[in-house]
Short mmCIF file of C-alpha atoms in Angstrom, two decimals:
data_model
loop_
_atom_site.label_atom_id
_atom_site.label_comp_id
_atom_site.label_asym_id
_atom_site.label_seq_id
_atom_site.Cartn_x
_atom_site.Cartn_y
_atom_site.Cartn_z
CA MET A 12 -21.11 -46.77 -19.02
CA ARG A 13 -17.55 -47.08 -18.59
CA ARG A 14 -15.22 -43.87 -17.83
CA GLY A 15 -11.53 -44.74 -18.10
CA VAL A 16 -10.80 -47.90 -15.82
CA VAL A 17 -13.89 -46.79 -13.43
CA GLU A 18 -17.42 -48.62 -14.47
CA VAL A 19 -20.26 -45.45 -13.28
CA ASP A 20 -24.12 -46.18 -13.30
CA MET A 21 -25.56 -42.91 -14.12
CA ASP A 22 -28.24 -41.04 -15.49
CA ARG A 23 -27.78 -37.70 -17.58
CA GLU A 24 -31.11 -35.44 -18.09
CA GLY A 25 -30.59 -31.94 -19.64
CA ALA A 26 -28.43 -29.59 -21.12
CA GLY A 27 -26.14 -27.26 -19.96
CA PRO A 28 -23.64 -26.73 -16.99
CA PRO A 29 -23.10 -30.03 -15.72
CA VAL A 30 -24.43 -30.94 -11.72
CA LEU A 31 -23.52 -33.78 -10.43
CA LEU A 32 -25.93 -35.55 -7.91
CA LEU A 33 -24.39 -37.60 -5.29
CA GLY A 34 -26.22 -39.21 -3.09
CA GLY A 35 -25.56 -42.63 -0.10
CA ALA A 36 -29.02 -44.52 -1.69
CA ALA A 37 -30.05 -45.28 -4.92
CA ARG A 38 -30.21 -41.88 -7.26
CA GLY A 39 -33.75 -42.81 -8.26
CA TRP A 40 -35.32 -42.20 -6.00
CA LEU A 41 -33.45 -39.99 -4.12
CA TRP A 42 -33.07 -37.59 -6.82
CA SER A 43 -35.90 -37.56 -9.02
CA GLY A 44 -37.91 -34.68 -7.80
CA LEU A 45 -34.65 -32.30 -8.19
CA THR A 46 -33.66 -33.69 -11.26
CA ALA A 47 -36.96 -32.52 -12.62
CA ARG A 48 -36.38 -29.31 -11.07
CA LEU A 49 -32.81 -28.60 -12.97
CA ALA A 50 -32.94 -30.17 -16.29
CA ASP A 51 -34.44 -27.61 -18.27
CA ARG A 52 -31.48 -25.46 -17.65
CA TYR A 53 -28.75 -28.06 -16.61
CA ARG A 54 -27.08 -31.30 -17.52
CA VAL A 55 -27.44 -33.46 -14.49
CA LEU A 56 -25.69 -36.26 -13.54
CA THR A 57 -27.10 -38.44 -11.45
CA LEU A 58 -24.72 -41.05 -10.16
CA ASP A 59 -24.66 -43.88 -7.72
CA VAL A 60 -21.64 -44.33 -5.69
CA HIS A 61 -19.88 -47.82 -5.19
CA GLY A 62 -22.49 -50.90 -4.02
CA GLN A 63 -25.46 -48.57 -5.84
CA GLY A 64 -27.40 -49.51 -8.80
CA ASP A 65 -25.00 -51.01 -11.25
CA THR A 66 -21.78 -49.39 -10.30
CA PRO A 67 -19.70 -52.32 -9.05
CA ALA A 68 -19.87 -52.85 -5.48
CA TRP A 69 -15.94 -52.17 -3.50
CA PRO A 70 -13.53 -55.12 -3.71
CA ALA A 71 -14.09 -56.93 -0.21
CA GLY A 72 -10.75 -56.91 2.07
CA LEU A 73 -10.13 -53.58 0.73
CA ARG A 74 -10.34 -50.42 2.99
CA GLN A 75 -12.15 -47.85 0.95
CA THR A 76 -11.86 -43.80 1.61
CA LEU A 77 -13.49 -41.27 0.57
CA SER A 78 -10.96 -40.10 -2.33
CA HIS A 79 -11.88 -44.30 -3.77
CA GLN A 80 -15.45 -42.88 -4.04
CA VAL A 81 -14.05 -39.41 -5.64
CA ARG A 82 -12.51 -41.24 -8.44
CA LEU A 83 -16.19 -41.84 -9.78
CA VAL A 84 -16.31 -37.95 -9.84
CA HIS A 85 -12.91 -38.00 -11.65
CA ALA A 86 -14.23 -40.02 -14.34
CA LEU A 87 -16.93 -38.76 -15.43
CA THR A 88 -15.18 -35.12 -15.76
CA ALA A 89 -11.93 -36.15 -17.17
CA GLY A 90 -11.15 -34.42 -20.11
CA HIS A 91 -13.67 -31.59 -20.11
CA GLU A 92 -12.87 -28.30 -18.28
CA GLU A 93 -16.23 -27.25 -17.24
CA ARG A 94 -16.70 -25.86 -13.88
CA ILE A 95 -19.30 -28.01 -12.07
CA GLY A 96 -22.18 -27.91 -9.55
CA VAL A 97 -21.58 -30.52 -6.48
CA VAL A 98 -24.82 -31.80 -4.57
CA GLY A 99 -24.50 -34.73 -1.90
CA HIS A 100 -26.38 -35.79 0.27
CA SER A 101 -25.02 -37.94 3.42
CA LEU A 102 -22.07 -40.52 2.49
CA GLY A 103 -22.85 -38.24 -0.74
CA GLY A 104 -21.83 -35.26 0.97
CA ALA A 105 -18.69 -36.93 2.57
CA ILE A 106 -17.95 -37.47 -1.05
CA ALA A 107 -18.85 -34.24 -2.13
CA LEU A 108 -16.73 -32.36 0.22
CA ARG A 109 -13.84 -34.58 -0.72
CA ALA A 110 -14.25 -33.90 -4.36
CA ALA A 111 -14.70 -29.93 -3.62
CA VAL A 112 -10.71 -30.24 -2.01
CA GLU A 113 -9.41 -32.75 -5.16
CA LEU A 114 -11.32 -30.65 -7.93
CA ASP A 115 -10.49 -27.25 -6.02
CA GLU A 116 -11.64 -24.08 -8.47
CA ARG A 117 -13.32 -26.54 -11.01
CA VAL A 118 -16.38 -26.77 -8.15
CA ALA A 119 -18.11 -23.41 -8.97
CA ALA A 120 -21.13 -24.38 -6.43
CA LEU A 121 -21.09 -27.41 -3.37
CA VAL A 122 -24.16 -28.53 -1.70
CA VAL A 123 -24.02 -30.67 1.07
CA LEU A 124 -27.09 -32.06 2.69
CA GLU A 125 -26.79 -33.92 6.11
CA PRO A 126 -23.55 -34.70 5.23
CA THR A 127 -21.58 -37.21 7.17
CA PRO A 128 -17.58 -37.20 6.80
CA PHE A 129 -17.97 -38.42 10.52
CA ALA A 130 -13.97 -38.62 10.86
CA LEU A 131 -13.93 -35.17 11.83
CA LEU A 132 -15.72 -36.04 14.88
CA GLU A 133 -12.66 -37.43 15.97
CA GLN A 134 -10.30 -35.15 14.92
CA ALA A 135 -12.06 -32.03 16.65
CA GLY A 136 -11.92 -34.25 19.48
CA ARG A 137 -15.85 -34.48 19.69
CA THR A 138 -15.47 -38.22 21.56
CA ALA A 139 -19.17 -38.96 22.34
CA ALA A 140 -20.12 -38.19 18.73
CA TRP A 141 -17.59 -40.83 17.81
CA GLU A 142 -17.93 -43.22 19.95
CA VAL A 143 -21.35 -43.08 18.30
CA VAL A 144 -20.43 -43.76 15.03
CA VAL A 145 -17.56 -46.42 15.74
CA ALA A 146 -20.66 -48.81 17.70
CA GLU A 147 -22.53 -48.70 14.72
CA ARG A 148 -20.20 -48.95 12.21
CA GLU A 149 -19.14 -52.11 14.97
CA ARG A 150 -22.84 -53.06 15.31
CA LEU A 151 -23.34 -53.16 11.60
CA ARG A 152 -20.40 -54.98 10.52
CA ALA A 153 -21.02 -57.42 14.03
CA SER A 154 -24.65 -58.85 12.41
CA LEU A 155 -23.39 -59.04 8.93
CA ALA A 156 -21.26 -61.61 9.79
CA ALA A 157 -23.56 -63.64 11.76
CA GLY A 158 -25.43 -63.46 8.61
CA ASP A 159 -28.37 -61.58 10.66
CA ASP A 160 -29.53 -59.38 7.59
CA GLU A 161 -33.03 -58.11 9.67
CA GLU A 162 -30.72 -57.03 12.46
CA ALA A 163 -28.41 -55.01 10.18
CA ALA A 164 -31.47 -53.60 8.40
CA ARG A 165 -33.59 -53.01 11.30
CA GLY A 166 -30.18 -51.05 13.11
CA ALA A 167 -29.62 -49.02 10.40
CA ALA A 168 -33.09 -47.65 9.75
CA ASP A 169 -33.44 -47.13 13.30
CA PHE A 170 -30.11 -45.59 13.59
CA TRP A 171 -30.50 -42.88 10.80
CA LEU A 172 -33.81 -42.16 10.92
CA GLY A 173 -34.95 -42.40 14.47
CA PRO A 174 -35.94 -45.34 16.80
CA GLY A 175 -38.86 -47.45 16.10
CA THR A 176 -38.28 -46.58 11.92
CA TRP A 177 -38.28 -50.05 11.12
CA ALA A 178 -41.06 -51.48 12.80
CA GLY A 179 -43.00 -48.65 11.15
CA MET A 180 -41.98 -49.14 7.93
CA GLY A 181 -43.85 -50.84 4.98
CA PRO A 182 -42.50 -53.73 2.22
CA GLU A 183 -41.23 -51.76 -0.14
CA ASP A 184 -39.55 -49.24 2.30
CA ARG A 185 -37.85 -52.32 3.71
CA ALA A 186 -36.53 -53.48 0.83
CA ARG A 187 -34.70 -50.57 0.33
CA VAL A 188 -32.86 -50.67 3.50
CA ARG A 189 -31.45 -54.25 2.79
CA PHE A 190 -30.88 -53.47 -0.87
CA GLY A 191 -27.22 -53.45 -1.03
CA LEU A 192 -26.52 -54.45 2.24
CA GLU A 193 -23.08 -56.12 1.82
CA SER A 194 -21.75 -52.72 0.81
CA ARG A 195 -22.36 -50.72 3.86
CA ILE A 196 -19.22 -51.27 5.99
CA ALA A 197 -17.35 -50.05 3.03
CA GLU A 198 -19.67 -46.90 3.07
CA TRP A 199 -19.16 -47.04 6.52
CA GLU A 200 -15.50 -47.20 6.15
CA ALA A 201 -15.22 -44.24 3.65
CA MET A 202 -17.44 -41.71 6.10
CA THR A 203 -15.04 -42.75 9.01
CA ASP A 204 -12.04 -42.11 6.62
CA PRO A 205 -9.33 -40.06 8.43
CA GLY A 206 -8.10 -39.01 4.79
CA LEU A 207 -10.57 -35.22 5.30
CA THR A 208 -8.98 -32.88 7.13
CA LEU A 209 -10.78 -29.64 8.27
CA ALA A 210 -7.61 -27.80 7.46
CA GLU A 211 -8.34 -28.96 4.04
CA VAL A 212 -12.30 -27.99 3.50
CA ALA A 213 -10.89 -24.91 5.37
CA THR A 214 -8.92 -24.13 1.74
CA ALA A 215 -11.60 -25.55 -0.63
CA PRO A 216 -12.69 -22.37 -2.89
CA ALA A 217 -16.40 -23.59 -3.83
CA PRO A 218 -18.71 -21.08 -2.54
CA THR A 219 -20.85 -23.63 -0.50
CA LEU A 220 -24.27 -24.39 0.73
CA LEU A 221 -24.81 -26.58 4.27
CA ALA A 222 -28.39 -27.75 4.73
CA VAL A 223 -29.10 -29.96 7.77
CA ASP A 224 -32.34 -30.69 9.98
CA PRO A 225 -31.98 -29.06 13.22
CA ASP A 226 -33.04 -32.28 14.54
CA THR A 227 -30.83 -34.42 12.69
CA LEU A 228 -28.94 -37.45 14.35
CA PRO A 229 -26.11 -35.97 17.05
CA PRO A 230 -23.21 -36.68 15.16
CA VAL A 231 -24.27 -35.57 11.90
CA ARG A 232 -25.10 -32.25 13.73
CA GLU A 233 -22.28 -32.17 15.10
CA VAL A 234 -20.62 -32.57 12.14
CA ALA A 235 -22.01 -29.37 10.78
CA ASP A 236 -21.17 -27.25 13.47
CA LEU A 237 -17.94 -28.44 12.83
CA LEU A 238 -17.89 -26.88 9.24
CA SER A 239 -19.85 -23.97 9.87
CA ALA A 240 -16.70 -23.35 12.32
CA ALA A 241 -14.53 -24.08 10.02
CA ARG A 242 -16.20 -22.10 7.22
CA PRO A 243 -18.01 -19.42 8.41
CA ASP A 244 -18.26 -17.55 4.76
CA TRP A 245 -20.44 -21.02 3.72
CA ARG A 246 -24.18 -20.31 3.72
CA ARG A 247 -25.62 -22.49 6.12
CA VAL A 248 -29.35 -23.28 5.96
CA GLU A 249 -31.44 -25.20 9.17
CA LEU A 250 -34.46 -27.76 7.96
CA PRO A 251 -36.76 -28.31 10.40
CA GLY A 252 -38.22 -31.81 10.06
CA ALA A 253 -37.26 -32.79 7.19
CA GLY A 254 -35.18 -35.34 8.69
CA HIS A 255 -32.01 -37.26 7.64
CA LEU A 256 -33.50 -38.21 3.78
CA ALA A 257 -34.54 -34.53 3.66
CA PRO A 258 -33.91 -34.81 -0.65
CA TYR A 259 -36.72 -37.59 -0.28
CA THR A 260 -38.65 -36.60 2.48
CA ARG A 261 -38.81 -32.82 1.56
CA PRO A 262 -38.12 -31.96 -2.21
CA ASP A 263 -40.22 -28.94 -1.35
CA LEU A 264 -37.79 -27.43 0.56
CA VAL A 265 -34.78 -29.02 -0.97
CA GLY A 266 -35.45 -28.54 -4.34
CA PRO A 267 -35.73 -24.73 -4.55
CA LEU A 268 -32.96 -23.65 -1.64
CA VAL A 269 -30.50 -25.79 -4.27
CA GLU A 270 -31.82 -24.64 -7.48
CA ASP A 271 -31.42 -20.82 -5.83
CA PHE A 272 -28.10 -21.58 -5.18
CA LEU A 273 -26.78 -23.01 -8.36
CA ASP A 274 -28.81 -20.36 -10.15
CA GLU A 275 -26.55 -18.04 -8.34
CA HIS A 276 -23.46 -19.65 -8.63
CA LEU A 277 -23.51 -21.43 -12.23
CA GLY A 278 -24.98 -18.48 -13.67
CA ARG A 279 -28.46 -19.92 -15.34
CA ARG A 280 -30.44 -17.78 -14.62
CA ARG A 281 -34.63 -18.48 -14.99
#
């Protein structure tokens, strides 16, 4: 659908206060379990970011920022006064953090799962973790520039989900990794965008739940540590064994956690 000048591919289910679900992977398989839990009392909006689903890919040659992705959120909320819940995973978690800064008190509840605003690492002097992030971004850039989509996909799977992941994947999972590879560099530019700062995070008013696997990849864990230090008032929950794709791999853990937090702060109790 088109909202103003921004085209957004999204699904809408249920009725009640709006909850936006933002992910770095296609919405259909990432959020299906959570949507089913929430749609009896919330208006659940699952949207695909640029380059996912039918939301247009980011223009080649134009550096993407988190604020560019947040335009999708602004497009969905323009003209409405309702306070909203925002749930973001991975890239979607970084976008959700930027959205909470820009929307300010309009965000009634924020949930970030395994968030990836990696530029915070550089700003905080976490040099080793930052260099890991930059190395993966440039590895992917080089693989795509060389036309080696197989290496690009293999490296991406092993970076995010652990060494050897690609080798153990079946055809369907490999196809998911390959889908939209041409958009991954723009997404990496957003994740390494210095436009979000810890100082801004420190002023965001929304009650926030931060959830990570304690054994997730080190740069994600260090981002979570930085966020927790900047916002000790945020609720932090560990999800042992869930992995980076927690909404997909462990909906039994993520679903009740998100549901209870939204019920607490959006006021739609069962």
